[in-house]
Short mmCIF file of C-alpha atoms in Angstrom, two decimals:
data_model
loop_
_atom_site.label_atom_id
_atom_site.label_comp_id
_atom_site.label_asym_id
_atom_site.label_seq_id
_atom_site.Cartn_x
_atom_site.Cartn_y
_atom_site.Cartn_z
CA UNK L 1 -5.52 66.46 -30.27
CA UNK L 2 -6.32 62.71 -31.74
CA UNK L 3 -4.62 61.01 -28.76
CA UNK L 4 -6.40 63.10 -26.33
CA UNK L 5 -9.91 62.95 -27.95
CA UNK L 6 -9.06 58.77 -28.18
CA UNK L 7 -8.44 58.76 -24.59
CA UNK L 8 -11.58 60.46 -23.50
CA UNK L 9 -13.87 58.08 -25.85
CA UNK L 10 -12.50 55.21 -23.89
CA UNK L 11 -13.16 57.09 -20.81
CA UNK L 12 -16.47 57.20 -22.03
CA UNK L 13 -16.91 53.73 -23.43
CA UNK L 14 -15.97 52.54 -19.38
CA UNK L 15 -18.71 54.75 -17.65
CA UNK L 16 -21.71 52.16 -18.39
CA UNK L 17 -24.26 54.63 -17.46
CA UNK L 18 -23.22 56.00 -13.89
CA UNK L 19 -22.12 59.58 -15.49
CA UNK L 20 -24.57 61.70 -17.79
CA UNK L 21 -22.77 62.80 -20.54
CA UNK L 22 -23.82 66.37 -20.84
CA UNK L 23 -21.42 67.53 -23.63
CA UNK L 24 -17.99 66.00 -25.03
CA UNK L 25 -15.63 68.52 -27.11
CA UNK L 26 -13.57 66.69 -29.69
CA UNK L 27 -13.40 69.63 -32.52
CA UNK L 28 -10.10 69.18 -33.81
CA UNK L 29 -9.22 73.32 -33.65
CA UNK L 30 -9.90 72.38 -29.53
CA UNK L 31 -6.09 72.92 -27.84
CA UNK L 32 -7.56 70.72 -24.63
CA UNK L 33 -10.45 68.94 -25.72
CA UNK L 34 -12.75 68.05 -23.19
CA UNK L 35 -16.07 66.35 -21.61
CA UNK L 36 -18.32 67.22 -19.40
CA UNK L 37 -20.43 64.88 -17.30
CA UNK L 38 -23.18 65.07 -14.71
CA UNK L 39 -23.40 63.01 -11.70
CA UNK L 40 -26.74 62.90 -9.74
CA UNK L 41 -26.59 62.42 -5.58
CA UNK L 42 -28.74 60.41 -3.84
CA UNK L 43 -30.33 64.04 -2.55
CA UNK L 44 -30.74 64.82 -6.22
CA UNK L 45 -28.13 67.31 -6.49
CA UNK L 46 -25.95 67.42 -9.83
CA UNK L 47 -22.61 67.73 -9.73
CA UNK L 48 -20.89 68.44 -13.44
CA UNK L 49 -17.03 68.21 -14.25
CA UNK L 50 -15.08 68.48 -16.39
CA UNK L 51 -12.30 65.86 -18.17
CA UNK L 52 -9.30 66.54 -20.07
CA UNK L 53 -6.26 64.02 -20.94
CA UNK L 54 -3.27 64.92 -19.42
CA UNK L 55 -0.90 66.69 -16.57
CA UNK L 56 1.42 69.41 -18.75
CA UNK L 57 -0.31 71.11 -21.58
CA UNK L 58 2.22 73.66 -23.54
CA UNK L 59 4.96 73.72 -20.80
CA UNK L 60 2.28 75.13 -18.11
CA UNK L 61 0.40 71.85 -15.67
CA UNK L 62 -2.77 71.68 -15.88
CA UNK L 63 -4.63 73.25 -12.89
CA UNK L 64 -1.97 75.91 -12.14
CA UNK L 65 -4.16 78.92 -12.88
CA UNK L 66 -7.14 77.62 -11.32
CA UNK L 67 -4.64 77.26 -7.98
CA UNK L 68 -3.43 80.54 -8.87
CA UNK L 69 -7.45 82.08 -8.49
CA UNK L 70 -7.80 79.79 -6.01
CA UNK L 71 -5.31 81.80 -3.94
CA UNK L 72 -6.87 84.99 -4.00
CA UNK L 73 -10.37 83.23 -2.86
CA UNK L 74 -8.94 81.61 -0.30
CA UNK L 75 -8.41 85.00 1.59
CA UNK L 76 -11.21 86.78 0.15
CA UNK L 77 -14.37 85.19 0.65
CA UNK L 78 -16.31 87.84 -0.32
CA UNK L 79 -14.85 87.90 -3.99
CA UNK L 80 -15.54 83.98 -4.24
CA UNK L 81 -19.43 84.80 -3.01
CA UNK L 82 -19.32 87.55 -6.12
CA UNK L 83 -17.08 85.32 -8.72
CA UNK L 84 -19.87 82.73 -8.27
CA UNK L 85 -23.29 84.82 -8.76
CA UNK L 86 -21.38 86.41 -11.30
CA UNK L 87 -20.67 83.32 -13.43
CA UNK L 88 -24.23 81.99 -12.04
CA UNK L 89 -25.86 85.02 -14.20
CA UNK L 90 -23.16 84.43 -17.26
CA UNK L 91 -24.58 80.62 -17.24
CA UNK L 92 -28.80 81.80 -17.19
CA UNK L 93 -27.95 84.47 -19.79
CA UNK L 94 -26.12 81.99 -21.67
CA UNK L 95 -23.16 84.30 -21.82
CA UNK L 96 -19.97 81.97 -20.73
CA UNK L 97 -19.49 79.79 -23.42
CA UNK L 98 -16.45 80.34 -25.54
CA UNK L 99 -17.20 78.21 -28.71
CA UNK L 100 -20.37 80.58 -28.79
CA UNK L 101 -18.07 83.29 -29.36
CA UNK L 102 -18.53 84.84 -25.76
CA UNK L 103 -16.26 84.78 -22.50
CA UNK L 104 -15.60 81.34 -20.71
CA UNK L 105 -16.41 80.57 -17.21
CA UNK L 106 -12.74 81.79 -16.50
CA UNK L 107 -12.65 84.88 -18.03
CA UNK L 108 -15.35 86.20 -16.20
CA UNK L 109 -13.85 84.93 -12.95
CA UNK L 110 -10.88 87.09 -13.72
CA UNK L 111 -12.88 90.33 -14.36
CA UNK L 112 -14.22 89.61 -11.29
CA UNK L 113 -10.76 89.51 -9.95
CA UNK L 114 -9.53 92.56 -11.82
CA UNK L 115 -12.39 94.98 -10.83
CA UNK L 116 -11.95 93.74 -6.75
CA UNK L 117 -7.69 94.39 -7.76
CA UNK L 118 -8.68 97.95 -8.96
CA UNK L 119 -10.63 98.60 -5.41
CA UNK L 120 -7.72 97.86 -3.61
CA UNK L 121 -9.42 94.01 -2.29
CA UNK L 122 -5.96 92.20 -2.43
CA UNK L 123 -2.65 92.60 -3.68
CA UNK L 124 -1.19 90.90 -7.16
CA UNK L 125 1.99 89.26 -5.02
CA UNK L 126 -0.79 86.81 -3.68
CA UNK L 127 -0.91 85.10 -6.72
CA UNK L 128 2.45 84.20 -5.88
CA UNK L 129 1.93 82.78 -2.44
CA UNK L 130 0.93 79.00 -2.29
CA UNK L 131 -1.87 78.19 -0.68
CA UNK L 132 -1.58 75.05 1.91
CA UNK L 133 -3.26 71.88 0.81
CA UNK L 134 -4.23 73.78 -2.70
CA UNK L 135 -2.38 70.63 -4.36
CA UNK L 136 -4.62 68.40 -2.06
CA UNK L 137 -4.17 67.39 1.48
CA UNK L 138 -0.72 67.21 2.44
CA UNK L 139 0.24 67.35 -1.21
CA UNK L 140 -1.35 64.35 -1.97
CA UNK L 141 -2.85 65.26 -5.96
CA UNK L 142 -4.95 62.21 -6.43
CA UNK L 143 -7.51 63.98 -3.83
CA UNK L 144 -9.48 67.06 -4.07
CA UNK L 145 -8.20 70.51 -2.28
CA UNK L 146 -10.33 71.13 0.72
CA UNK L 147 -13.41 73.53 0.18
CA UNK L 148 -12.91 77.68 0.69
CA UNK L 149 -16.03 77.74 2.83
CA UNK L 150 -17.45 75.30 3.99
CA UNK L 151 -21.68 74.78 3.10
CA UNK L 152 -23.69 74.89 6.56
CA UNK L 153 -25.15 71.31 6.91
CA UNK L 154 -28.25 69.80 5.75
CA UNK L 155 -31.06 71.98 7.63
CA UNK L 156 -29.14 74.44 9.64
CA UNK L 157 -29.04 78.00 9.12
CA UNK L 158 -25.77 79.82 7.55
CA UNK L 159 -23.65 81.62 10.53
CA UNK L 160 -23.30 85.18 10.19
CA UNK L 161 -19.78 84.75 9.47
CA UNK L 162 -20.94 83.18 6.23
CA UNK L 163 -23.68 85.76 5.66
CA UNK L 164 -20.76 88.80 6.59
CA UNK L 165 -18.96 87.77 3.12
CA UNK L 166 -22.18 87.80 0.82
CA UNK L 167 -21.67 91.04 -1.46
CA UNK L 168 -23.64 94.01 -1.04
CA UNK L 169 -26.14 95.22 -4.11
CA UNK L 170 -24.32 98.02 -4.37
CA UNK L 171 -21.17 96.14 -5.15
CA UNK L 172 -22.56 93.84 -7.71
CA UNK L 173 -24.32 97.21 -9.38
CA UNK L 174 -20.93 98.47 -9.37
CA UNK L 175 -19.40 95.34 -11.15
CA UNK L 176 -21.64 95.64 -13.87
CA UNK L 177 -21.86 99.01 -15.02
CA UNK L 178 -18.24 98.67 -14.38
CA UNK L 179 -18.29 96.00 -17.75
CA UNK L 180 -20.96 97.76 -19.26
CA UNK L 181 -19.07 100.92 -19.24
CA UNK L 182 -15.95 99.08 -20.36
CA UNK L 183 -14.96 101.58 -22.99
CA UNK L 184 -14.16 104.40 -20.85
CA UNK L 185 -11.75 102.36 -18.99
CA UNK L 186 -10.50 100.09 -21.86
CA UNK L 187 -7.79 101.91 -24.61
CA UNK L 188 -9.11 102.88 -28.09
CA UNK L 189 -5.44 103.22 -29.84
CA UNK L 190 -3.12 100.80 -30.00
CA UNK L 191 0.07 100.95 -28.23
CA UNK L 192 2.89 103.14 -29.48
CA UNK L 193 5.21 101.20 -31.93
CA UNK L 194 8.90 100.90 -30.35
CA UNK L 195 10.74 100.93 -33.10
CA UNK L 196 13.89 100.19 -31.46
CA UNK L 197 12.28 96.66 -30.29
CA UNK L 198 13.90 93.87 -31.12
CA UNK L 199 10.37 92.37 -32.19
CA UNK L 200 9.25 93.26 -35.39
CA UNK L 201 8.35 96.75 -35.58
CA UNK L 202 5.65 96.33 -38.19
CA UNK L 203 3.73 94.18 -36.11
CA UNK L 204 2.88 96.55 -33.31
CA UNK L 205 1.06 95.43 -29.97
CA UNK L 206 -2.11 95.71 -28.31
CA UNK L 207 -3.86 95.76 -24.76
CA UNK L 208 -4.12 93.07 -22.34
CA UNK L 209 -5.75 93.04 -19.02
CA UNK L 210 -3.42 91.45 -16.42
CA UNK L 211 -3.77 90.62 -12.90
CA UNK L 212 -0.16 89.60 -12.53
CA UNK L 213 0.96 92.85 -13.15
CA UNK L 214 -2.14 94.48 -12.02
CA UNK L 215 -3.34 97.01 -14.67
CA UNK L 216 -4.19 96.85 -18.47
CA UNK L 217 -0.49 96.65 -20.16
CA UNK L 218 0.86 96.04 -23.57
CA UNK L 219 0.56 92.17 -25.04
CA UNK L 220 1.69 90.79 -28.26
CA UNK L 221 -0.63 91.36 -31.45
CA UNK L 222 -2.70 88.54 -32.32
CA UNK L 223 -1.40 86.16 -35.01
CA UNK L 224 -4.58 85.82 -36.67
CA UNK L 225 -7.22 88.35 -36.39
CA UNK L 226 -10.59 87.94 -38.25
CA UNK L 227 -13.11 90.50 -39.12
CA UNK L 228 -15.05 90.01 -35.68
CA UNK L 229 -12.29 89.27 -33.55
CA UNK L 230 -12.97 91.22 -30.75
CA UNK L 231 -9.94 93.23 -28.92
CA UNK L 232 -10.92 92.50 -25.58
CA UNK L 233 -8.11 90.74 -23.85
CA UNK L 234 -7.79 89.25 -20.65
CA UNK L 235 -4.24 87.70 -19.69
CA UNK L 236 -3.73 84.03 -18.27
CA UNK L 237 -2.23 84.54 -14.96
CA UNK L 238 -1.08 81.03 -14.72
CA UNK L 239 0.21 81.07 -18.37
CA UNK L 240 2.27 84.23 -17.15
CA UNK L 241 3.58 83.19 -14.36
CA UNK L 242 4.68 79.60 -15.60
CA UNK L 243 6.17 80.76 -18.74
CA UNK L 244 6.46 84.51 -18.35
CA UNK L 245 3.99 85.08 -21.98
CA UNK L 246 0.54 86.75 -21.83
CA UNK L 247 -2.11 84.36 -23.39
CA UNK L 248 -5.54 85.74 -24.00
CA UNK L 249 -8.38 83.97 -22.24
CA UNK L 250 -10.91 85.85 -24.20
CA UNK L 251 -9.82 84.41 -27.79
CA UNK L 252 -12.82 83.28 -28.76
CA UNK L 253 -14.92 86.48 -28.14
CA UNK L 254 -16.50 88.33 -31.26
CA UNK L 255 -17.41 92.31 -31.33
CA UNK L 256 -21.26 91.02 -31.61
CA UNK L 257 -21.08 88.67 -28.84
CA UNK L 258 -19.52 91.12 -26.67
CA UNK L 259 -21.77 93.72 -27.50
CA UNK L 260 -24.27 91.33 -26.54
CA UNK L 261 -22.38 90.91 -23.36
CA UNK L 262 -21.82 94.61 -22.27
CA UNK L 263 -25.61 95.59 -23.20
CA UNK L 264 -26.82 92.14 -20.79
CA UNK L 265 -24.13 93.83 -18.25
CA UNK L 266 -25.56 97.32 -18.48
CA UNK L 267 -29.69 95.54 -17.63
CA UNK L 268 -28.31 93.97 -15.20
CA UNK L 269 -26.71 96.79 -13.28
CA UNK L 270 -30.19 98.87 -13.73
CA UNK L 271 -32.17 96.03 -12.38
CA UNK L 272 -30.00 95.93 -8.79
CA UNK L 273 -30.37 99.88 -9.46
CA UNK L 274 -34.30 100.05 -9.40
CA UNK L 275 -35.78 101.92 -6.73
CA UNK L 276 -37.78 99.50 -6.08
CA UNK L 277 -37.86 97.71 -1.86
CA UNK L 278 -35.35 95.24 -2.27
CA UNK L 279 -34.13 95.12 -5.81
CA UNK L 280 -31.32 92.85 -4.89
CA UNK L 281 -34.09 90.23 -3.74
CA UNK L 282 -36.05 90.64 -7.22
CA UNK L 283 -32.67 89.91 -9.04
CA UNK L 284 -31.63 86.98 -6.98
CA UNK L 285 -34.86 85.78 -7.33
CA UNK L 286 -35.40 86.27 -11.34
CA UNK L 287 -31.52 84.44 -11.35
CA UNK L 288 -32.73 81.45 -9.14
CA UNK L 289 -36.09 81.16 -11.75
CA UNK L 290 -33.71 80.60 -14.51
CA UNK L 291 -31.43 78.33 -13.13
CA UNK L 292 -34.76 76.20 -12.06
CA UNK L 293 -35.43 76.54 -15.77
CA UNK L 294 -32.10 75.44 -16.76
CA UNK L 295 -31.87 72.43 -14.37
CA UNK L 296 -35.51 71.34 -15.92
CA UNK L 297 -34.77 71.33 -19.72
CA UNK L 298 -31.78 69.32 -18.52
CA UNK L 299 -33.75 66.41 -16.85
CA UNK L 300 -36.79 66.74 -19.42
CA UNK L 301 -36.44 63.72 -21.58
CA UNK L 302 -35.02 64.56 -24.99
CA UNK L 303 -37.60 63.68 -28.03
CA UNK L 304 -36.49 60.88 -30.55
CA UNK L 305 -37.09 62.50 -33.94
CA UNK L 306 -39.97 60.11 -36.13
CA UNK L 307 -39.25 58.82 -39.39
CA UNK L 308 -41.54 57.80 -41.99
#
């Protein structure tokens, strides 16, 4: 990745202050490496993105499986409303980064995907059907893809169209003891060696979690596989569809971190459980407190260490 990481350090070096640079990934083991900047509005609002080099990575272009989620979202609002608090709570419980060893903000959009699939929300052959403008208006890449929904404006109150969408307590409960009880749902033994496969019989298989095909099916094996490689996996829809291989989103996750994950899952689907008034207030509430938090120790003003 040395031309790519080059690229974005000139990218960098052009900025002159306008962008804060909230984290840059040049490790070398990085397939896309990456940076991620911050750009303040003049109403204070941040707005982070991130920056790779290129347009083709690996045979698949870059943005496909985001267009390919984008898809499903497009005609399901109320998954988008439950993708987003969903990632919202990964992000305060500091459970969506992958060189942490836990899920990525992807993966736990497609979980969200695959557990609305499994109720019967959409159907997999959307994936397949473009959405219009999804490569920008009228095609046109250089510009943005218009919004899903569209914010109300400054001041006004959101329609009850908008409101109609927001998911029910009952449905985010559901998602999370969902994960939390993962291993009821998830296989324990590997899949059954074919031994009349023209793979390599000794290698064997495992699980995968696809949305193209729309139920947990058998993937290729792992080429390397460490101690606390975790056997979660969760398929690349765009990868699939582009090149017709599963790819595991989930790579980077660890048996600890996940365990960390599914027991953060499991409080969280007792807390919008409580029998309590309006435990889905309280929640929303104690979410919004640590993004506040989060948003603060960004803008606090980082300490220059003393020397002697």
């Amino acid at each position: 990745n040395t031309r790519q990481v080059a690229a974005l350090k000139q990218v960098l070096g052009g900025l002159q202050g306008r962008f804060r640079v909230i984290e840059t990934r040049f490790w070398k083991h990085m397939k896309v490496p990456i940076v991620i900047l911050g750009y303040r509005t003049s109403v204070g609002i941040e707005i982070e993105t991130d920056i790779s080099v290129g347009t083709v990575f690996e045979g698949v272009e870059k943005g496909f499986t985001d267009r390919v989620i984008r898809r499903v979202l497009a005609q399901n609002p109320h998954i988008l409303h439950m993708a987003r608090l969903v990632k919202l709570w990964a992000k305060v419980e500091k459970l969506n980064k992958a060189y942490d060893g836990y899920l990525n903000s992807l993966g736990w959009t497609l979980l969200v995907l695959y557990f609305c699939l499994e109720r019967g929300h959409f159907d997999p052959s959307l994936l397949l059907e473009e959405e219009p403008n999804e490569r920008g208006p009228g095609g046109d890449a250089s510009a943005l893809p218009p919004p899903l929904l569209a914010a109300p404006e400054r001041g006004e109150e959101a329609h009850e169209e908008q409101l109609q969408h927001v998911p029910l307590v009952e449905d985010m409960a559901d998602f999370f003891e969902w994960m939390a009880s993962w291993e009821t749902w998830w296989p324990q033994e590997p899949p059954p060696i074919d031994v009349d496969s023209s793979a390599s019989p000794s290698l064997g298989g495992a699980w995968g979690l696809s949305l193209v095909d729309g139920t947990i099916m058998e993937v290729p094996k792992p080429s390397k596989v460490w101690p606390d490689t975790c056997s979660f996996f969760i398929e690349d829809p765009g990868v699939r569809l582009a090149k017709g291989t599963s790819e595991n989103v989930a790579r980077s996750l660890k048996t600890g971190t996940w365990a960390t994950t599914i027991e953060r899952c499991g409080a969280a689907a007792a807390a919008l459980r409580e029998e309590s008034e309006d435990p889905g207030t309280a929640w929303i509430s104690e979410l919004l407190r640590g993004v506040a938090a989060e948003k603060a120790a960004k803008a606090a003003p980082m300490r220059q260490p003393r020397f002697a």
